[in-house]
mmCIF file of C-alpha atoms and ligand atoms in Angstrom:
data_model
loop_
_atom_site.group_PDB
_atom_site.id
_atom_site.type_symbol
_atom_site.label_atom_id
_atom_site.label_comp_id
_atom_site.label_asym_id
_atom_site.label_seq_id
_atom_site.Cartn_x
_atom_site.Cartn_y
_atom_site.Cartn_z
ATOM 1 C CA MET S 16 -23.054 -14.749 3.081
ATOM 2 C CA LYS S 17 -22.379 -12.204 5.816
ATOM 3 C CA THR S 18 -22.266 -8.513 4.939
ATOM 4 C CA GLU S 19 -18.945 -6.772 5.505
ATOM 5 C CA LEU S 20 -19.705 -3.485 7.238
ATOM 6 C CA THR S 21 -16.102 -2.281 7.474
ATOM 7 C CA GLY S 22 -16.042 -0.597 4.057
ATOM 8 C CA MET S 23 -19.263 1.356 4.566
ATOM 9 C CA ASN S 24 -19.382 5.060 5.375
ATOM 10 C CA PRO S 25 -21.707 6.386 8.124
ATOM 11 C CA ALA S 26 -24.577 7.129 5.701
ATOM 12 C CA GLU S 27 -24.399 3.631 4.197
ATOM 13 C CA LEU S 28 -24.253 2.007 7.623
ATOM 14 C CA THR S 29 -27.251 4.028 8.730
ATOM 15 C CA ASP S 30 -29.188 2.822 5.673
ATOM 16 C CA TRP S 31 -28.070 -0.751 6.309
ATOM 17 C CA CYS S 32 -29.329 -0.554 9.894
ATOM 18 C CA LYS S 33 -32.686 0.789 8.735
ATOM 19 C CA ASP S 34 -32.927 -2.073 6.201
ATOM 20 C CA GLN S 35 -32.421 -4.433 9.140
ATOM 21 C CA GLY S 36 -35.297 -2.761 10.983
ATOM 22 C CA LEU S 37 -32.938 -0.987 13.400
ATOM 23 C CA PRO S 38 -32.981 2.683 14.332
ATOM 24 C CA GLY S 39 -30.646 4.679 12.090
ATOM 25 C CA PHE S 40 -28.455 5.979 14.949
ATOM 26 C CA ARG S 41 -27.082 2.460 15.419
ATOM 27 C CA GLY S 42 -25.257 2.969 12.119
ATOM 28 C CA LYS S 43 -23.128 5.761 13.516
ATOM 29 C CA GLN S 44 -22.418 3.824 16.704
ATOM 30 C CA ILE S 45 -21.306 0.763 14.766
ATOM 31 C CA PHE S 46 -19.170 2.912 12.460
ATOM 32 C CA GLN S 47 -17.329 4.451 15.417
ATOM 33 C CA TRP S 48 -16.670 1.054 16.991
ATOM 34 C CA ILE S 49 -15.421 -0.444 13.742
ATOM 35 C CA HIS S 50 -12.923 2.375 13.233
ATOM 36 C CA ARG S 51 -11.664 1.878 16.772
ATOM 37 C CA GLY S 52 -10.888 -1.727 15.837
ATOM 38 C CA VAL S 53 -13.654 -3.191 18.013
ATOM 39 C CA ASP S 54 -15.627 -6.313 17.051
ATOM 40 C CA PHE S 55 -19.349 -6.814 17.827
ATOM 41 C CA ASP S 56 -18.625 -8.342 21.247
ATOM 42 C CA GLY S 57 -17.017 -5.126 22.427
ATOM 43 C CA MET S 58 -19.699 -2.705 21.144
ATOM 44 C CA SER S 59 -20.812 -1.918 24.672
ATOM 45 C CA ASN S 60 -23.517 0.645 23.871
ATOM 46 C CA LEU S 61 -25.415 -1.952 21.820
ATOM 47 C CA PRO S 62 -27.844 -4.354 23.546
ATOM 48 C CA ALA S 63 -26.376 -7.846 23.940
ATOM 49 C CA SER S 64 -29.153 -9.426 21.875
ATOM 50 C CA LEU S 65 -28.479 -7.021 19.014
ATOM 51 C CA ARG S 66 -24.763 -7.830 19.120
ATOM 52 C CA GLU S 67 -25.581 -11.531 18.823
ATOM 53 C CA ASN S 68 -27.850 -10.877 15.842
ATOM 54 C CA LEU S 69 -25.261 -8.701 14.155
ATOM 55 C CA LYS S 70 -22.658 -11.429 14.550
ATOM 56 C CA GLU S 71 -24.907 -13.772 12.585
ATOM 57 C CA GLU S 72 -25.493 -11.250 9.797
ATOM 58 C CA ALA S 73 -22.359 -9.204 9.422
ATOM 59 C CA ILE S 74 -18.606 -8.762 9.699
ATOM 60 C CA ALA S 75 -17.023 -5.841 11.552
ATOM 61 C CA GLN S 76 -13.331 -6.762 11.616
ATOM 62 C CA PRO S 77 -12.333 -8.729 8.512
ATOM 63 C CA VAL S 78 -8.590 -8.712 9.227
ATOM 64 C CA SER S 79 -6.543 -10.172 12.058
ATOM 65 C CA ILE S 80 -2.854 -10.472 12.747
ATOM 66 C CA ARG S 81 -1.360 -13.858 11.923
ATOM 67 C CA THR S 82 2.271 -13.094 12.750
ATOM 68 C CA THR S 83 4.419 -10.102 13.668
ATOM 69 C CA ARG S 84 8.139 -9.585 13.548
ATOM 70 C CA VAL S 85 9.668 -6.601 15.282
ATOM 71 C CA SER S 86 12.992 -5.202 14.124
ATOM 72 C CA ALA S 87 15.615 -4.993 16.842
ATOM 73 C CA LEU S 88 17.307 -2.274 14.775
ATOM 74 C CA ASP S 89 14.575 0.372 14.486
ATOM 75 C CA GLY S 90 11.298 -0.984 15.908
ATOM 76 C CA THR S 91 9.792 -1.557 12.449
ATOM 77 C CA VAL S 92 7.000 -4.133 12.657
ATOM 78 C CA LYS S 93 6.257 -6.537 9.847
ATOM 79 C CA PHE S 94 2.734 -7.951 9.935
ATOM 80 C CA LEU S 95 1.272 -10.901 8.181
ATOM 81 C CA PHE S 96 -2.456 -10.148 8.170
ATOM 82 C CA ALA S 97 -4.983 -12.988 7.931
ATOM 83 C CA LEU S 98 -8.151 -12.493 5.864
ATOM 84 C CA LEU S 99 -11.337 -14.403 6.551
ATOM 85 C CA ASP S 100 -11.017 -16.647 3.479
ATOM 86 C CA GLY S 101 -7.617 -17.936 4.618
ATOM 87 C CA ASN S 102 -5.548 -15.641 2.400
ATOM 88 C CA CYS S 103 -2.908 -13.426 3.913
ATOM 89 C CA VAL S 104 -1.239 -10.121 3.013
ATOM 90 C CA GLU S 105 1.641 -8.126 4.407
ATOM 91 C CA GLY S 106 1.943 -4.755 6.063
ATOM 92 C CA VAL S 107 4.864 -2.849 7.561
ATOM 93 C CA LEU S 108 4.735 -0.321 10.389
ATOM 94 C CA MET S 109 7.590 2.172 10.314
ATOM 95 C CA ARG S 110 8.382 4.615 13.074
ATOM 96 C CA TYR S 111 9.460 8.149 12.302
ATOM 97 C CA HIS S 112 9.880 11.206 14.510
ATOM 98 C CA HIS S 113 6.611 12.639 13.222
ATOM 99 C CA GLY S 114 4.586 9.461 13.808
ATOM 100 C CA CYS S 115 3.929 5.991 12.451
ATOM 101 C CA THR S 116 3.546 5.074 8.801
ATOM 102 C CA LEU S 117 1.816 1.863 7.769
ATOM 103 C CA CYS S 118 2.522 0.264 4.412
ATOM 104 C CA ILE S 119 -0.558 -1.698 3.357
ATOM 105 C CA SER S 120 -1.439 -4.215 0.642
ATOM 106 C CA THR S 121 -4.283 -3.657 -1.817
ATOM 107 C CA GLN S 122 -4.436 -7.098 -3.448
ATOM 108 C CA VAL S 123 -3.534 -10.667 -2.505
ATOM 109 C CA GLY S 124 -0.563 -11.012 -4.852
ATOM 110 C CA CYS S 125 -0.346 -8.888 -7.993
ATOM 111 C CA ARG S 126 -0.749 -9.422 -11.728
ATOM 112 C CA MET S 127 1.612 -6.731 -12.990
ATOM 113 C CA GLY S 128 4.545 -9.136 -13.297
ATOM 114 C CA CYS S 129 7.458 -6.790 -12.477
ATOM 115 C CA ALA S 130 10.678 -8.783 -12.755
ATOM 116 C CA PHE S 131 12.111 -7.686 -9.406
ATOM 117 C CA CYS S 132 8.996 -7.988 -7.264
ATOM 118 C CA ALA S 133 8.248 -10.924 -4.961
ATOM 119 C CA SER S 134 4.539 -10.061 -4.662
ATOM 120 C CA THR S 135 3.784 -10.952 -8.253
ATOM 121 C CA LEU S 136 5.444 -14.358 -8.461
ATOM 122 C CA GLU S 137 2.175 -16.260 -7.996
ATOM 123 C CA GLY S 138 -0.035 -13.723 -9.795
ATOM 124 C CA CYS S 139 -3.055 -11.972 -8.319
ATOM 125 C CA VAL S 140 -5.312 -14.118 -6.152
ATOM 126 C CA ARG S 141 -7.938 -11.427 -5.552
ATOM 127 C CA ASN S 142 -8.594 -7.775 -4.824
ATOM 128 C CA LEU S 143 -8.871 -6.599 -1.227
ATOM 129 C CA THR S 144 -12.063 -4.807 -0.267
ATOM 130 C CA ALA S 145 -11.949 -1.262 1.093
ATOM 131 C CA GLY S 146 -12.891 -2.730 4.472
ATOM 132 C CA GLU S 147 -9.933 -5.092 4.386
ATOM 133 C CA MET S 148 -7.541 -2.230 3.563
ATOM 134 C CA LEU S 149 -8.964 -0.289 6.499
ATOM 135 C CA GLY S 150 -8.732 -3.484 8.576
ATOM 136 C CA GLU S 151 -4.950 -3.525 8.111
ATOM 137 C CA ILE S 152 -4.778 -0.088 9.769
ATOM 138 C CA LEU S 153 -7.147 -1.127 12.563
ATOM 139 C CA CYS S 154 -4.971 -4.179 13.287
ATOM 140 C CA ALA S 155 -1.833 -2.056 13.485
ATOM 141 C CA ASN S 156 -3.572 0.392 15.855
ATOM 142 C CA ARG S 157 -4.714 -2.516 18.047
ATOM 143 C CA PHE S 158 -1.175 -3.895 18.034
ATOM 144 C CA LEU S 159 0.140 -0.530 19.287
ATOM 145 C CA VAL S 160 -2.393 -0.496 22.134
ATOM 146 C CA GLU S 161 -1.557 -4.069 23.070
ATOM 147 C CA SER S 162 2.177 -3.325 23.031
ATOM 148 C CA GLY S 163 1.675 -0.614 25.620
ATOM 149 C CA GLU S 164 1.626 2.379 23.262
ATOM 150 C CA PRO S 165 -2.015 3.515 23.490
ATOM 151 C CA ASP S 166 -1.157 7.067 22.396
ATOM 152 C CA THR S 167 0.614 5.991 19.210
ATOM 153 C CA LYS S 168 -1.528 5.473 16.110
ATOM 154 C CA VAL S 169 -1.006 4.990 12.422
ATOM 155 C CA HIS S 170 -0.620 8.534 11.153
ATOM 156 C CA ASN S 171 0.503 8.091 7.561
ATOM 157 C CA VAL S 172 -0.409 5.357 5.104
ATOM 158 C CA VAL S 173 1.431 4.196 1.992
ATOM 159 C CA LEU S 174 -0.200 1.887 -0.541
ATOM 160 C CA MET S 175 3.045 0.100 -1.348
ATOM 161 C CA GLY S 176 2.515 -3.418 -0.087
ATOM 162 C CA SER S 177 1.444 -6.203 -2.402
ATOM 163 C CA GLY S 178 -0.887 -5.343 -5.252
ATOM 164 C CA GLU S 179 -1.416 -2.579 -7.772
ATOM 165 C CA PRO S 180 -3.850 -0.125 -6.154
ATOM 166 C CA LEU S 181 -5.062 1.327 -9.457
ATOM 167 C CA ASP S 182 -5.819 -2.210 -10.698
ATOM 168 C CA ASN S 183 -8.271 -2.362 -7.768
ATOM 169 C CA TYR S 184 -9.541 1.132 -8.439
ATOM 170 C CA ASP S 185 -13.018 1.349 -6.928
ATOM 171 C CA GLU S 186 -12.175 -0.288 -3.611
ATOM 172 C CA THR S 187 -8.984 1.745 -3.296
ATOM 173 C CA VAL S 188 -10.820 5.044 -3.847
ATOM 174 C CA ARG S 189 -13.581 3.980 -1.438
ATOM 175 C CA PHE S 190 -10.895 3.161 1.148
ATOM 176 C CA LEU S 191 -9.226 6.555 0.697
ATOM 177 C CA ARG S 192 -12.528 8.366 1.222
ATOM 178 C CA LEU S 193 -13.184 6.326 4.372
ATOM 179 C CA LEU S 194 -9.853 7.373 5.863
ATOM 180 C CA ARG S 195 -10.913 10.968 6.235
ATOM 181 C CA GLU S 196 -14.307 10.359 7.846
ATOM 182 C CA PRO S 197 -14.251 12.576 10.968
ATOM 183 C CA GLU S 198 -15.961 9.917 13.115
ATOM 184 C CA GLY S 199 -13.566 7.233 11.884
ATOM 185 C CA VAL S 200 -9.786 6.876 11.837
ATOM 186 C CA ASN S 201 -9.860 10.492 10.608
ATOM 187 C CA LEU S 202 -6.542 10.639 8.761
ATOM 188 C CA SER S 203 -5.454 13.451 6.493
ATOM 189 C CA LEU S 204 -5.013 12.292 2.904
ATOM 190 C CA ARG S 205 -1.973 14.557 2.772
ATOM 191 C CA GLY S 206 -0.253 11.813 4.739
ATOM 192 C CA VAL S 207 -1.203 9.113 2.240
ATOM 193 C CA SER S 208 0.892 7.945 -0.721
ATOM 194 C CA LEU S 209 -0.397 5.719 -3.483
ATOM 195 C CA SER S 210 2.187 3.872 -5.545
ATOM 196 C CA THR S 211 1.430 2.712 -9.077
ATOM 197 C CA CYS S 212 3.399 0.894 -11.738
ATOM 198 C CA GLY S 213 1.981 3.409 -14.226
ATOM 199 C CA LEU S 214 -1.548 2.513 -15.393
ATOM 200 C CA VAL S 215 -1.971 5.700 -17.408
ATOM 201 C CA ASP S 216 -5.757 5.667 -17.894
ATOM 202 C CA ARG S 217 -6.306 5.080 -14.190
ATOM 203 C CA MET S 218 -3.753 7.738 -13.206
ATOM 204 C CA ASN S 219 -5.708 10.278 -15.249
ATOM 205 C CA ARG S 220 -8.978 9.171 -13.714
ATOM 206 C CA PHE S 221 -7.475 9.304 -10.235
ATOM 207 C CA ALA S 222 -6.345 12.906 -10.827
ATOM 208 C CA GLU S 223 -10.034 13.850 -11.117
ATOM 209 C CA GLU S 224 -11.119 12.353 -7.768
ATOM 210 C CA GLY S 225 -10.218 15.439 -5.763
ATOM 211 C CA LEU S 226 -8.186 13.419 -3.253
ATOM 212 C CA PRO S 227 -4.971 15.154 -2.080
ATOM 213 C CA VAL S 228 -2.957 11.944 -2.070
ATOM 214 C CA THR S 229 0.742 11.860 -3.008
ATOM 215 C CA LEU S 230 1.198 9.835 -6.183
ATOM 216 C CA SER S 231 4.303 7.632 -6.406
ATOM 217 C CA VAL S 232 5.100 6.236 -9.805
ATOM 218 C CA SER S 233 7.336 3.188 -10.097
ATOM 219 C CA LEU S 234 9.491 4.246 -13.024
ATOM 220 C CA HIS S 235 12.645 2.144 -12.585
ATOM 221 C CA ALA S 236 14.025 3.065 -16.006
ATOM 222 C CA PRO S 237 14.897 6.121 -18.113
ATOM 223 C CA ASN S 238 13.443 4.682 -21.337
ATOM 224 C CA ASP S 239 11.039 2.075 -22.675
ATOM 225 C CA GLY S 240 13.757 -0.377 -23.734
ATOM 226 C CA ILE S 241 15.015 -0.841 -20.175
ATOM 227 C CA ARG S 242 11.566 -0.463 -18.633
ATOM 228 C CA LYS S 243 10.213 -3.329 -20.728
ATOM 229 C CA LYS S 244 12.936 -5.599 -19.370
ATOM 230 C CA LEU S 245 11.736 -4.944 -15.829
ATOM 231 C CA MET S 246 8.028 -4.133 -16.106
ATOM 232 C CA PRO S 247 5.578 -5.810 -18.512
ATOM 233 C CA VAL S 248 3.235 -2.811 -18.030
ATOM 234 C CA ALA S 249 5.686 -0.823 -20.178
ATOM 235 C CA ASN S 250 4.429 -2.778 -23.204
ATOM 236 C CA ARG S 251 0.979 -1.304 -22.623
ATOM 237 C CA TRP S 252 1.859 2.226 -21.492
ATOM 238 C CA PRO S 253 4.983 3.907 -22.910
ATOM 239 C CA ILE S 254 7.093 6.009 -20.563
ATOM 240 C CA ASP S 255 6.143 9.260 -22.331
ATOM 241 C CA GLN S 256 2.502 8.628 -21.542
ATOM 242 C CA VAL S 257 3.353 7.730 -17.931
ATOM 243 C CA LEU S 258 5.217 11.034 -17.592
ATOM 244 C CA ALA S 259 2.388 12.962 -19.252
ATOM 245 C CA ALA S 260 -0.096 11.428 -16.790
ATOM 246 C CA SER S 261 2.275 12.331 -13.939
ATOM 247 C CA ARG S 262 2.424 15.927 -15.165
ATOM 248 C CA ASN S 263 -1.365 15.987 -15.390
ATOM 249 C CA TYR S 264 -1.558 14.770 -11.770
ATOM 250 C CA VAL S 265 0.725 17.620 -10.663
ATOM 251 C CA GLU S 266 -1.407 20.144 -12.538
ATOM 252 C CA LYS S 267 -4.710 18.830 -11.188
ATOM 253 C CA THR S 268 -3.661 18.343 -7.552
ATOM 254 C CA GLY S 269 -0.804 20.807 -7.092
ATOM 255 C CA ARG S 270 1.246 18.033 -5.535
ATOM 256 C CA ARG S 271 4.630 16.914 -6.795
ATOM 257 C CA VAL S 272 4.939 13.345 -7.992
ATOM 258 C CA ILE S 273 7.454 10.891 -6.540
ATOM 259 C CA PHE S 274 9.281 8.566 -8.947
ATOM 260 C CA GLU S 275 10.454 5.283 -7.497
ATOM 261 C CA TYR S 276 13.630 3.935 -9.058
ATOM 262 C CA ALA S 277 15.083 0.626 -7.836
ATOM 263 C CA LEU S 278 18.701 0.301 -8.904
ATOM 264 C CA VAL S 279 19.366 -3.052 -10.567
ATOM 265 C CA ASP S 280 22.938 -4.043 -11.229
ATOM 266 C CA GLY S 281 23.812 -4.056 -14.923
ATOM 267 C CA VAL S 282 20.303 -2.967 -15.982
ATOM 268 C CA ASN S 283 19.393 0.627 -15.042
ATOM 269 C CA ALA S 284 22.083 1.874 -12.645
ATOM 270 C CA ASP S 285 24.696 3.394 -14.962
ATOM 271 C CA PRO S 286 25.427 7.155 -14.564
ATOM 272 C CA ALA S 287 24.553 7.583 -18.274
ATOM 273 C CA GLN S 288 21.079 6.341 -17.403
ATOM 274 C CA ALA S 289 20.868 8.922 -14.614
ATOM 275 C CA VAL S 290 21.634 11.620 -17.205
ATOM 276 C CA GLU S 291 18.922 10.264 -19.506
ATOM 277 C CA LEU S 292 16.447 10.125 -16.607
ATOM 278 C CA ALA S 293 17.267 13.705 -15.622
ATOM 279 C CA SER S 294 16.622 14.959 -19.137
ATOM 280 C CA ARG S 295 13.225 13.218 -19.225
ATOM 281 C CA LEU S 296 12.165 14.664 -15.850
ATOM 282 C CA ARG S 297 13.553 18.162 -16.360
ATOM 283 C CA HIS S 298 10.320 20.138 -16.448
ATOM 284 C CA LEU S 299 8.318 18.017 -14.064
ATOM 285 C CA GLN S 300 7.612 18.969 -10.466
ATOM 286 C CA CYS S 301 8.933 15.745 -8.973
ATOM 287 C CA HIS S 302 11.256 13.941 -6.612
ATOM 288 C CA VAL S 303 13.181 10.740 -7.319
ATOM 289 C CA ASN S 304 13.356 8.085 -4.644
ATOM 290 C CA LEU S 305 16.283 5.733 -5.251
ATOM 291 C CA ILE S 306 15.704 2.276 -3.829
ATOM 292 C CA PRO S 307 18.541 -0.181 -3.394
ATOM 293 C CA LEU S 308 17.031 -3.353 -4.883
ATOM 294 C CA ASN S 309 16.166 -6.144 -2.516
ATOM 295 C CA ASP S 310 17.559 -9.179 -4.304
ATOM 296 C CA VAL S 311 14.940 -11.602 -5.565
ATOM 297 C CA PRO S 312 16.981 -14.755 -6.126
ATOM 298 C CA GLU S 313 14.088 -16.387 -8.055
ATOM 299 C CA ARG S 314 14.603 -13.797 -10.809
ATOM 300 C CA GLY S 315 18.391 -13.533 -10.726
ATOM 301 C CA LEU S 316 18.379 -9.755 -10.227
ATOM 302 C CA LYS S 317 20.946 -8.083 -8.003
ATOM 303 C CA GLY S 318 21.152 -4.737 -6.260
ATOM 304 C CA VAL S 319 24.044 -2.297 -6.515
ATOM 305 C CA SER S 320 26.819 -1.153 -4.164
ATOM 306 C CA GLU S 321 26.552 1.946 -1.986
ATOM 307 C CA ALA S 322 29.120 3.619 -4.262
ATOM 308 C CA GLN S 323 26.912 2.998 -7.305
ATOM 309 C CA VAL S 324 23.859 4.411 -5.504
ATOM 310 C CA LYS S 325 25.858 7.506 -4.609
ATOM 311 C CA ARG S 326 27.124 7.996 -8.151
ATOM 312 C CA PHE S 327 23.578 7.731 -9.563
ATOM 313 C CA LEU S 328 22.250 10.100 -6.912
ATOM 314 C CA ASP S 329 25.044 12.633 -7.447
ATOM 315 C CA THR S 330 24.468 12.574 -11.209
ATOM 316 C CA LEU S 331 20.770 13.332 -10.762
ATOM 317 C CA THR S 332 21.563 16.105 -8.300
ATOM 318 C CA GLU S 333 24.150 17.633 -10.664
ATOM 319 C CA HIS S 334 21.397 17.756 -13.264
ATOM 320 C CA ARG S 335 19.162 19.584 -10.771
ATOM 321 C CA ILE S 336 16.745 16.729 -10.161
ATOM 322 C CA SER S 337 15.590 16.471 -6.560
ATOM 323 C CA ALA S 338 16.502 12.974 -5.406
ATOM 324 C CA THR S 339 17.213 10.976 -2.270
ATOM 325 C CA ARG S 340 18.088 7.435 -1.421
ATOM 326 C CA ARG S 341 15.260 5.649 0.359
ATOM 327 C CA ARG S 342 16.046 4.791 3.944
ATOM 328 C CA GLU S 343 15.885 1.086 4.581
ATOM 329 C CA MET S 344 13.908 0.024 7.598
ATOM 330 C CA GLY S 345 13.412 -3.343 9.177
ATOM 331 C CA ASP S 346 16.349 -4.810 7.282
ATOM 332 C CA ASP S 347 16.601 -7.668 9.772
ATOM 333 C CA ILE S 348 12.943 -8.725 9.376
ATOM 334 C CA GLU S 349 12.518 -8.934 5.612
ATOM 335 C CA GLY S 350 10.820 -5.547 5.455
ATOM 336 C CA ALA S 351 10.558 -5.672 1.672
ATOM 337 C CA CYS S 352 7.564 -6.358 -0.514
ATOM 338 C CA GLY S 353 6.181 -9.832 -0.666
ATOM 339 C CA GLN S 354 9.036 -11.529 1.142
ATOM 340 C CA LEU S 355 7.186 -12.539 4.286
ATOM 341 C CA ARG S 356 4.085 -13.815 2.531
ATOM 342 C CA ARG S 357 6.272 -15.862 0.183
ATOM 343 C CA ARG S 358 8.067 -17.389 3.101
ATOM 344 C CA GLU S 359 4.708 -18.272 4.666
ATOM 345 C CA ILE S 360 3.468 -19.799 1.387
ATOM 346 C CA ASN S 361 6.700 -21.768 1.020
ATOM 347 C CA ARG S 362 6.547 -22.912 4.615
ATOM 348 C CA THR S 363 2.935 -24.035 4.256
ATOM 349 C CA SER S 364 3.604 -25.897 1.036
ATOM 350 C CA GLU S 365 6.662 -27.553 2.602
ATOM 351 C CA THR S 366 4.451 -28.778 5.434
ATOM 352 C CA GLU S 367 1.855 -29.941 2.936
ATOM 353 C CA ASP S 368 4.533 -31.780 0.960
ATOM 354 C CA HIS S 369 5.526 -33.454 4.211
ATOM 355 C CA ASP S 370 2.019 -34.623 4.927
ATOM 356 C CA ASP S 371 1.608 -36.268 1.516
HETATM 357 N N1 SAH Y 408 2.047 -1.861 -7.561
HETATM 358 C C1 SAH Y 408 2.523 -0.644 -6.981
HETATM 359 C C2 SAH Y 408 2.775 -0.695 -5.487
HETATM 360 C C3 SAH Y 408 3.466 -1.892 -4.901
HETATM 361 S S1 SAH Y 408 5.206 -2.044 -4.970
HETATM 362 C C4 SAH Y 408 3.736 -0.163 -7.724
HETATM 363 O O1 SAH Y 408 4.208 -0.837 -8.617
HETATM 364 O O2 SAH Y 408 4.201 0.934 -7.436
HETATM 365 C C5 SAH Y 408 5.901 -0.753 -4.025
HETATM 366 C C6 SAH Y 408 7.298 -0.333 -4.523
HETATM 367 O O3 SAH Y 408 8.292 -1.333 -4.224
HETATM 368 C C7 SAH Y 408 7.319 -0.150 -6.028
HETATM 369 O O4 SAH Y 408 8.055 1.000 -6.357
HETATM 370 C C8 SAH Y 408 8.025 -1.409 -6.475
HETATM 371 O O5 SAH Y 408 8.527 -1.232 -7.749
HETATM 372 C C9 SAH Y 408 9.063 -1.582 -5.387
HETATM 373 N N2 SAH Y 408 9.672 -2.912 -5.321
HETATM 374 C C10 SAH Y 408 9.111 -4.103 -5.568
HETATM 375 N N3 SAH Y 408 10.004 -5.101 -5.441
HETATM 376 C C11 SAH Y 408 11.161 -4.537 -5.078
HETATM 377 C C12 SAH Y 408 12.468 -5.037 -4.796
HETATM 378 N N4 SAH Y 408 12.751 -6.334 -4.871
HETATM 379 N N5 SAH Y 408 13.407 -4.159 -4.443
HETATM 380 C C13 SAH Y 408 13.134 -2.836 -4.366
HETATM 381 N N6 SAH Y 408 11.940 -2.305 -4.628
HETATM 382 C C14 SAH Y 408 10.959 -3.135 -4.989
#
């Protein structure tokens, strides 16, 4: 099996080169090329014979772009990324005044089973490696160059695509450390958000890593009764423990926590539930992000009207909870979680059905 070099840091790549009988400085050269999105063929300061050998032994770019859809509304780009084993995951590039944000996936599918989420419908196929997570960013940067925007790069990263990042803990943390390598993509972790459904033990462990990442917690309910209807993880970790772990994260990192709350008609969107939520969050340094639900017809869950969003938001604000409604981007290209991959899976299985 070939060795994936993409997830290695410069010291590890140097050691790997030495193990191959190469001079150590090749490690740094290869690292720089990888982070620029270049495959072995393009590593022009390496002898041609070495490049050929490396191709036999190793992988530099484990991710490629299978399809892209560009929003005519706001320039949002939805990627379907192909992995070397034939799996695919989604990513979304959003454009803001202050730069580009890429939403990346951390697993192929997800095993958390949230009722409203399209990514989890077929369970978790496998974890992504750190190199594959980085590969999603490298693909998006290459796409920007190829679309005539060589000066635009992914600036912020959100781990909010398919998968539960804290369920793939080691590779996710390795990926985050790679991001800030000065010779690599060199991103500030202050521009990175990690979203979790609330794996309390892992949240507490993550608080100790010394990584200044913004933690987003998918809360989606003011109490355990409602949360259990939407999120099986609530049977394992009660909301009080999720909030205690969130408070611990604030104390350890000095960064406020973001609570994600998707409004589901008839389930969690009543103003009384906003009051209950506000009372639970009162002494926490936090911000609530209200998300209008993207309907998942397979699960029979519906979003709410603009008026209902506003009422919920106003109630939180009246109770002095900082809250905003999440801006929707790429509405015309199925920007939301799991939708594009599902369509691809459905399309492929339709074709397969046809062939039978
Ligand atoms: N597993 C992580 C990250 C992936 S989901 C987590 O649970 O946070 C990223 C965000 O999108 C989460 O807040 C998730 O709850 C939300 N989400 C998933 N499906 C959605 C839908 N149909 N409509 C609105 N938000 C959704």
